[in-house]
Amino acid sequence: MVLDDVQAKLKKAAEKYGIKERGLRDELKYRVASFRKTKCLETLQACLDEIKDDHNLQEDWPSSGYLEQLLEMPQGLFQWEHTAITYIGERSPPSRLRGLLQRPAAWCELDDLYHQIHLKAFDEVKLDPMRTELLSWILGSLVVAPNPISLDVIATLYGDHAIFDGINQEDII
């Protein structure tokens, strides 16, 4: 019903302005894509500026070339952009941004981005035996639990682990 209404309006507008119906659709798609890309660029620039300020990076970071490359990667997915910005901003932004851009094919899909981030996180956990132990306990609990487990339950189960010494259980989550 809605599609029929849009189709009728497109046809009417095409007749009014003497444009082929297909040409009008293509023009509309182009303008929407252009608007999306502009908004994405503004959002990326604002987020990267905030990261730059938070980490006291050089004024010219990131380069416009990096920004353009990054802009091409999300394929219109806001969640990809949000996840990538969070990942870049957590630690060593220049290194993380460079890594992201050096192998764009490995990061361009949302699943690929999550996979790469988790691999890096697990690599960091492997360096700390206490974190490795806690992670294996938590993942083991999640795997064998007959029902989903909330963060509160995990905090209750493992709040007395040595890694949380001096931290209130309410602050673990």
PDB file of C-alpha atoms in Angstrom:
ATOM      1  CA  MET A   1       0.000   0.000   0.000  1.00  0.00           C
ATOM      2  CA  VAL A   2       2.706   2.491   1.024  1.00  0.00           C
ATOM      3  CA  LEU A   3       4.877   1.363  -1.881  1.00  0.00           C
ATOM      4  CA  ASP A   4       1.992   1.922  -4.294  1.00  0.00           C
ATOM      5  CA  ASP A   5       1.521   5.421  -2.864  1.00  0.00           C
ATOM      6  CA  VAL A   6       5.216   6.244  -3.303  1.00  0.00           C
ATOM      7  CA  GLN A   7       5.144   4.819  -6.830  1.00  0.00           C
ATOM      8  CA  ALA A   8       2.129   6.972  -7.722  1.00  0.00           C
ATOM      9  CA  LYS A   9       3.809  10.099  -6.327  1.00  0.00           C
ATOM     10  CA  LEU A  10       6.997   9.338  -8.261  1.00  0.00           C
ATOM     11  CA  LYS A  11       5.019   8.929 -11.463  1.00  0.00           C
ATOM     12  CA  LYS A  12       3.137  12.187 -10.887  1.00  0.00           C
ATOM     13  CA  ALA A  13       6.350  14.097 -10.139  1.00  0.00           C
ATOM     14  CA  ALA A  14       8.050  12.584 -13.192  1.00  0.00           C
ATOM     15  CA  GLU A  15       5.190  13.717 -15.434  1.00  0.00           C
ATOM     16  CA  LYS A  16       5.108  17.183 -13.882  1.00  0.00           C
ATOM     17  CA  TYR A  17       8.825  17.826 -14.390  1.00  0.00           C
ATOM     18  CA  GLY A  18       9.225  15.923 -17.661  1.00  0.00           C
ATOM     19  CA  ILE A  19      11.681  13.451 -16.177  1.00  0.00           C
ATOM     20  CA  LYS A  20      11.688   9.752 -16.805  1.00  0.00           C
ATOM     21  CA  GLU A  21      10.364   7.931 -13.768  1.00  0.00           C
ATOM     22  CA  ARG A  22      13.572   5.900 -13.477  1.00  0.00           C
ATOM     23  CA  GLY A  23      15.698   9.042 -13.586  1.00  0.00           C
ATOM     24  CA  LEU A  24      13.730  10.557 -10.723  1.00  0.00           C
ATOM     25  CA  ARG A  25      14.221   7.438  -8.599  1.00  0.00           C
ATOM     26  CA  ASP A  26      17.950   7.429  -9.309  1.00  0.00           C
ATOM     27  CA  GLU A  27      18.197  11.117  -8.433  1.00  0.00           C
ATOM     28  CA  LEU A  28      16.359  10.513  -5.165  1.00  0.00           C
ATOM     29  CA  LYS A  29      18.652   7.585  -4.297  1.00  0.00           C
ATOM     30  CA  TYR A  30      21.705   9.726  -5.098  1.00  0.00           C
ATOM     31  CA  ARG A  31      20.509  12.573  -2.882  1.00  0.00           C
ATOM     32  CA  VAL A  32      19.703  10.247   0.033  1.00  0.00           C
ATOM     33  CA  ALA A  33      23.113   8.538  -0.277  1.00  0.00           C
ATOM     34  CA  SER A  34      24.817  11.918  -0.499  1.00  0.00           C
ATOM     35  CA  PHE A  35      22.991  13.137   2.615  1.00  0.00           C
ATOM     36  CA  ARG A  36      23.912   9.939   4.483  1.00  0.00           C
ATOM     37  CA  LYS A  37      27.572  10.247   3.520  1.00  0.00           C
ATOM     38  CA  THR A  38      27.666  13.898   4.634  1.00  0.00           C
ATOM     39  CA  LYS A  39      26.078  13.035   7.987  1.00  0.00           C
ATOM     40  CA  CYS A  40      28.463  10.082   8.415  1.00  0.00           C
ATOM     41  CA  LEU A  41      31.432  12.344   7.693  1.00  0.00           C
ATOM     42  CA  GLU A  42      30.250  14.926  10.225  1.00  0.00           C
ATOM     43  CA  THR A  43      29.685  12.266  12.876  1.00  0.00           C
ATOM     44  CA  LEU A  44      33.032  10.570  12.265  1.00  0.00           C
ATOM     45  CA  GLN A  45      34.860  13.898  12.346  1.00  0.00           C
ATOM     46  CA  ALA A  46      33.202  14.938  15.620  1.00  0.00           C
ATOM     47  CA  CYS A  47      33.950  11.585  17.275  1.00  0.00           C
ATOM     48  CA  LEU A  48      37.553  11.526  16.097  1.00  0.00           C
ATOM     49  CA  ASP A  49      38.023  15.127  17.285  1.00  0.00           C
ATOM     50  CA  GLU A  50      36.793  14.064  20.714  1.00  0.00           C
ATOM     51  CA  ILE A  51      39.204  11.101  20.720  1.00  0.00           C
ATOM     52  CA  LYS A  52      42.001  13.438  19.630  1.00  0.00           C
ATOM     53  CA  ASP A  53      41.267  15.771  22.561  1.00  0.00           C
ATOM     54  CA  ASP A  54      40.880  12.925  25.073  1.00  0.00           C
ATOM     55  CA  HIS A  55      44.237  11.411  24.112  1.00  0.00           C
ATOM     56  CA  ASN A  56      46.124  14.690  23.482  1.00  0.00           C
ATOM     57  CA  LEU A  57      46.911  13.745  19.903  1.00  0.00           C
ATOM     58  CA  GLN A  58      48.414  16.013  17.248  1.00  0.00           C
ATOM     59  CA  GLU A  59      46.125  18.660  15.819  1.00  0.00           C
ATOM     60  CA  ASP A  60      46.245  17.119  12.326  1.00  0.00           C
ATOM     61  CA  TRP A  61      45.151  13.641  13.519  1.00  0.00           C
ATOM     62  CA  PRO A  62      43.614  11.868  11.719  1.00  0.00           C
ATOM     63  CA  SER A  63      44.678  12.841   8.229  1.00  0.00           C
ATOM     64  CA  SER A  64      41.935  13.612   5.711  1.00  0.00           C
ATOM     65  CA  GLY A  65      43.003  10.494   3.785  1.00  0.00           C
ATOM     66  CA  TYR A  66      42.396   8.331   6.846  1.00  0.00           C
ATOM     67  CA  LEU A  67      39.026   9.970   7.351  1.00  0.00           C
ATOM     68  CA  GLU A  68      38.000   9.300   3.735  1.00  0.00           C
ATOM     69  CA  GLN A  69      39.116   5.653   3.993  1.00  0.00           C
ATOM     70  CA  LEU A  70      37.222   5.212   7.248  1.00  0.00           C
ATOM     71  CA  LEU A  71      34.138   6.799   5.725  1.00  0.00           C
ATOM     72  CA  GLU A  72      34.046   4.157   2.970  1.00  0.00           C
ATOM     73  CA  MET A  73      34.149   1.192   5.351  1.00  0.00           C
ATOM     74  CA  PRO A  74      30.795   1.176   7.234  1.00  0.00           C
ATOM     75  CA  GLN A  75      28.678   0.533   4.130  1.00  0.00           C
ATOM     76  CA  GLY A  76      25.885   2.651   5.592  1.00  0.00           C
ATOM     77  CA  LEU A  77      25.753   0.813   8.925  1.00  0.00           C
ATOM     78  CA  PHE A  78      25.622   3.166  11.883  1.00  0.00           C
ATOM     79  CA  GLN A  79      26.421   0.278  14.242  1.00  0.00           C
ATOM     80  CA  TRP A  80      29.679  -0.398  12.379  1.00  0.00           C
ATOM     81  CA  GLU A  81      30.667   3.249  12.679  1.00  0.00           C
ATOM     82  CA  HIS A  82      29.792   3.345  16.395  1.00  0.00           C
ATOM     83  CA  THR A  83      31.691   0.126  17.139  1.00  0.00           C
ATOM     84  CA  ALA A  84      34.770   1.235  15.185  1.00  0.00           C
ATOM     85  CA  ILE A  85      34.862   4.642  16.927  1.00  0.00           C
ATOM     86  CA  THR A  86      34.523   2.986  20.347  1.00  0.00           C
ATOM     87  CA  TYR A  87      37.327   0.571  19.474  1.00  0.00           C
ATOM     88  CA  ILE A  88      39.623   3.339  18.181  1.00  0.00           C
ATOM     89  CA  GLY A  89      38.989   5.562  21.193  1.00  0.00           C
ATOM     90  CA  GLU A  90      39.628   3.000  23.920  1.00  0.00           C
ATOM     91  CA  ARG A  91      43.402   2.778  23.704  1.00  0.00           C
ATOM     92  CA  SER A  92      46.179   3.915  21.355  1.00  0.00           C
ATOM     93  CA  PRO A  93      43.923   5.580  18.753  1.00  0.00           C
ATOM     94  CA  PRO A  94      46.598   6.175  16.081  1.00  0.00           C
ATOM     95  CA  SER A  95      47.666   2.531  16.182  1.00  0.00           C
ATOM     96  CA  ARG A  96      44.121   1.191  16.190  1.00  0.00           C
ATOM     97  CA  LEU A  97      43.003   3.470  13.358  1.00  0.00           C
ATOM     98  CA  ARG A  98      46.048   2.500  11.297  1.00  0.00           C
ATOM     99  CA  GLY A  99      45.348  -1.192  11.940  1.00  0.00           C
ATOM    100  CA  LEU A 100      41.736  -0.763  10.921  1.00  0.00           C
ATOM    101  CA  LEU A 101      42.697   0.927   7.659  1.00  0.00           C
ATOM    102  CA  GLN A 102      45.621  -1.341   6.736  1.00  0.00           C
ATOM    103  CA  ARG A 103      43.340  -4.317   6.209  1.00  0.00           C
ATOM    104  CA  PRO A 104      39.924  -2.886   5.291  1.00  0.00           C
ATOM    105  CA  ALA A 105      38.691  -6.173   3.828  1.00  0.00           C
ATOM    106  CA  ALA A 106      39.140  -7.857   7.226  1.00  0.00           C
ATOM    107  CA  TRP A 107      37.090  -5.193   9.014  1.00  0.00           C
ATOM    108  CA  CYS A 108      34.439  -3.983   6.556  1.00  0.00           C
ATOM    109  CA  GLU A 109      31.541  -6.216   7.578  1.00  0.00           C
ATOM    110  CA  LEU A 110      30.061  -5.744  11.055  1.00  0.00           C
ATOM    111  CA  ASP A 111      30.703  -9.401  11.976  1.00  0.00           C
ATOM    112  CA  ASP A 112      34.305  -9.057  10.810  1.00  0.00           C
ATOM    113  CA  LEU A 113      34.758  -5.920  12.902  1.00  0.00           C
ATOM    114  CA  TYR A 114      33.412  -7.656  16.027  1.00  0.00           C
ATOM    115  CA  HIS A 115      35.580 -10.705  15.301  1.00  0.00           C
ATOM    116  CA  GLN A 116      38.769  -8.632  14.988  1.00  0.00           C
ATOM    117  CA  ILE A 117      37.988  -6.659  18.167  1.00  0.00           C
ATOM    118  CA  HIS A 118      37.329  -9.853  20.137  1.00  0.00           C
ATOM    119  CA  LEU A 119      40.537 -11.436  18.855  1.00  0.00           C
ATOM    120  CA  LYS A 120      42.546  -8.436  20.047  1.00  0.00           C
ATOM    121  CA  ALA A 121      40.734  -8.445  23.396  1.00  0.00           C
ATOM    122  CA  PHE A 122      41.433 -12.144  23.926  1.00  0.00           C
ATOM    123  CA  ASP A 123      45.083 -11.615  22.980  1.00  0.00           C
ATOM    124  CA  GLU A 124      45.326  -9.005  25.746  1.00  0.00           C
ATOM    125  CA  VAL A 125      43.600 -11.303  28.255  1.00  0.00           C
ATOM    126  CA  LYS A 126      46.109 -14.081  27.489  1.00  0.00           C
ATOM    127  CA  LEU A 127      48.887 -11.874  28.852  1.00  0.00           C
ATOM    128  CA  ASP A 128      47.342 -11.820  32.337  1.00  0.00           C
ATOM    129  CA  PRO A 129      46.804 -15.252  33.964  1.00  0.00           C
ATOM    130  CA  MET A 130      44.313 -13.844  36.471  1.00  0.00           C
ATOM    131  CA  ARG A 131      42.159 -12.375  33.682  1.00  0.00           C
ATOM    132  CA  THR A 132      42.446 -15.605  31.690  1.00  0.00           C
ATOM    133  CA  GLU A 133      41.194 -17.612  34.651  1.00  0.00           C
ATOM    134  CA  LEU A 134      38.271 -15.272  35.310  1.00  0.00           C
ATOM    135  CA  LEU A 135      37.301 -15.155  31.628  1.00  0.00           C
ATOM    136  CA  SER A 136      37.309 -18.952  31.367  1.00  0.00           C
ATOM    137  CA  TRP A 137      35.112 -19.220  34.474  1.00  0.00           C
ATOM    138  CA  ILE A 138      32.636 -16.646  33.171  1.00  0.00           C
ATOM    139  CA  LEU A 139      32.498 -18.118  29.657  1.00  0.00           C
ATOM    140  CA  GLY A 140      32.110 -21.600  31.142  1.00  0.00           C
ATOM    141  CA  SER A 141      29.161 -20.401  33.219  1.00  0.00           C
ATOM    142  CA  LEU A 142      27.549 -18.783  30.191  1.00  0.00           C
ATOM    143  CA  VAL A 143      27.964 -21.919  28.089  1.00  0.00           C
ATOM    144  CA  VAL A 144      26.512 -24.392  30.594  1.00  0.00           C
ATOM    145  CA  ALA A 145      23.761 -22.187  32.035  1.00  0.00           C
ATOM    146  CA  PRO A 146      20.293 -23.424  31.052  1.00  0.00           C
ATOM    147  CA  ASN A 147      19.030 -19.809  30.919  1.00  0.00           C
ATOM    148  CA  PRO A 148      20.632 -16.453  30.100  1.00  0.00           C
ATOM    149  CA  ILE A 149      22.757 -15.024  32.927  1.00  0.00           C
ATOM    150  CA  SER A 150      22.619 -11.329  33.787  1.00  0.00           C
ATOM    151  CA  LEU A 151      25.628  -9.182  34.626  1.00  0.00           C
ATOM    152  CA  ASP A 152      24.341  -8.989  38.219  1.00  0.00           C
ATOM    153  CA  VAL A 153      24.479 -12.783  38.517  1.00  0.00           C
ATOM    154  CA  ILE A 154      27.996 -12.887  37.060  1.00  0.00           C
ATOM    155  CA  ALA A 155      29.093 -10.176  39.513  1.00  0.00           C
ATOM    156  CA  THR A 156      27.600 -12.176  42.390  1.00  0.00           C
ATOM    157  CA  LEU A 157      29.250 -15.408  41.254  1.00  0.00           C
ATOM    158  CA  TYR A 158      32.708 -13.978  40.661  1.00  0.00           C
ATOM    159  CA  GLY A 159      32.773 -10.764  42.710  1.00  0.00           C
ATOM    160  CA  ASP A 160      35.110 -12.343  45.246  1.00  0.00           C
ATOM    161  CA  HIS A 161      37.764 -13.112  42.604  1.00  0.00           C
ATOM    162  CA  ALA A 162      41.169 -11.582  43.392  1.00  0.00           C
ATOM    163  CA  ILE A 163      40.972  -9.325  40.349  1.00  0.00           C
ATOM    164  CA  PHE A 164      38.146  -7.425  42.078  1.00  0.00           C
ATOM    165  CA  ASP A 165      39.926  -6.888  45.435  1.00  0.00           C
ATOM    166  CA  GLY A 166      38.930  -3.547  46.904  1.00  0.00           C
ATOM    167  CA  ILE A 167      35.995  -3.066  44.510  1.00  0.00           C
ATOM    168  CA  ASN A 168      32.379  -3.090  45.695  1.00  0.00           C
ATOM    169  CA  GLN A 169      30.192  -5.661  44.001  1.00  0.00           C
ATOM    170  CA  GLU A 170      27.884  -2.880  42.756  1.00  0.00           C
ATOM    171  CA  ASP A 171      30.875  -1.283  40.989  1.00  0.00           C
ATOM    172  CA  ILE A 172      31.906  -4.461  39.162  1.00  0.00           C
ATOM    173  CA  ILE A 173      29.211  -4.145  36.515  1.00  0.00           C
TER     174      ILE A 173
END
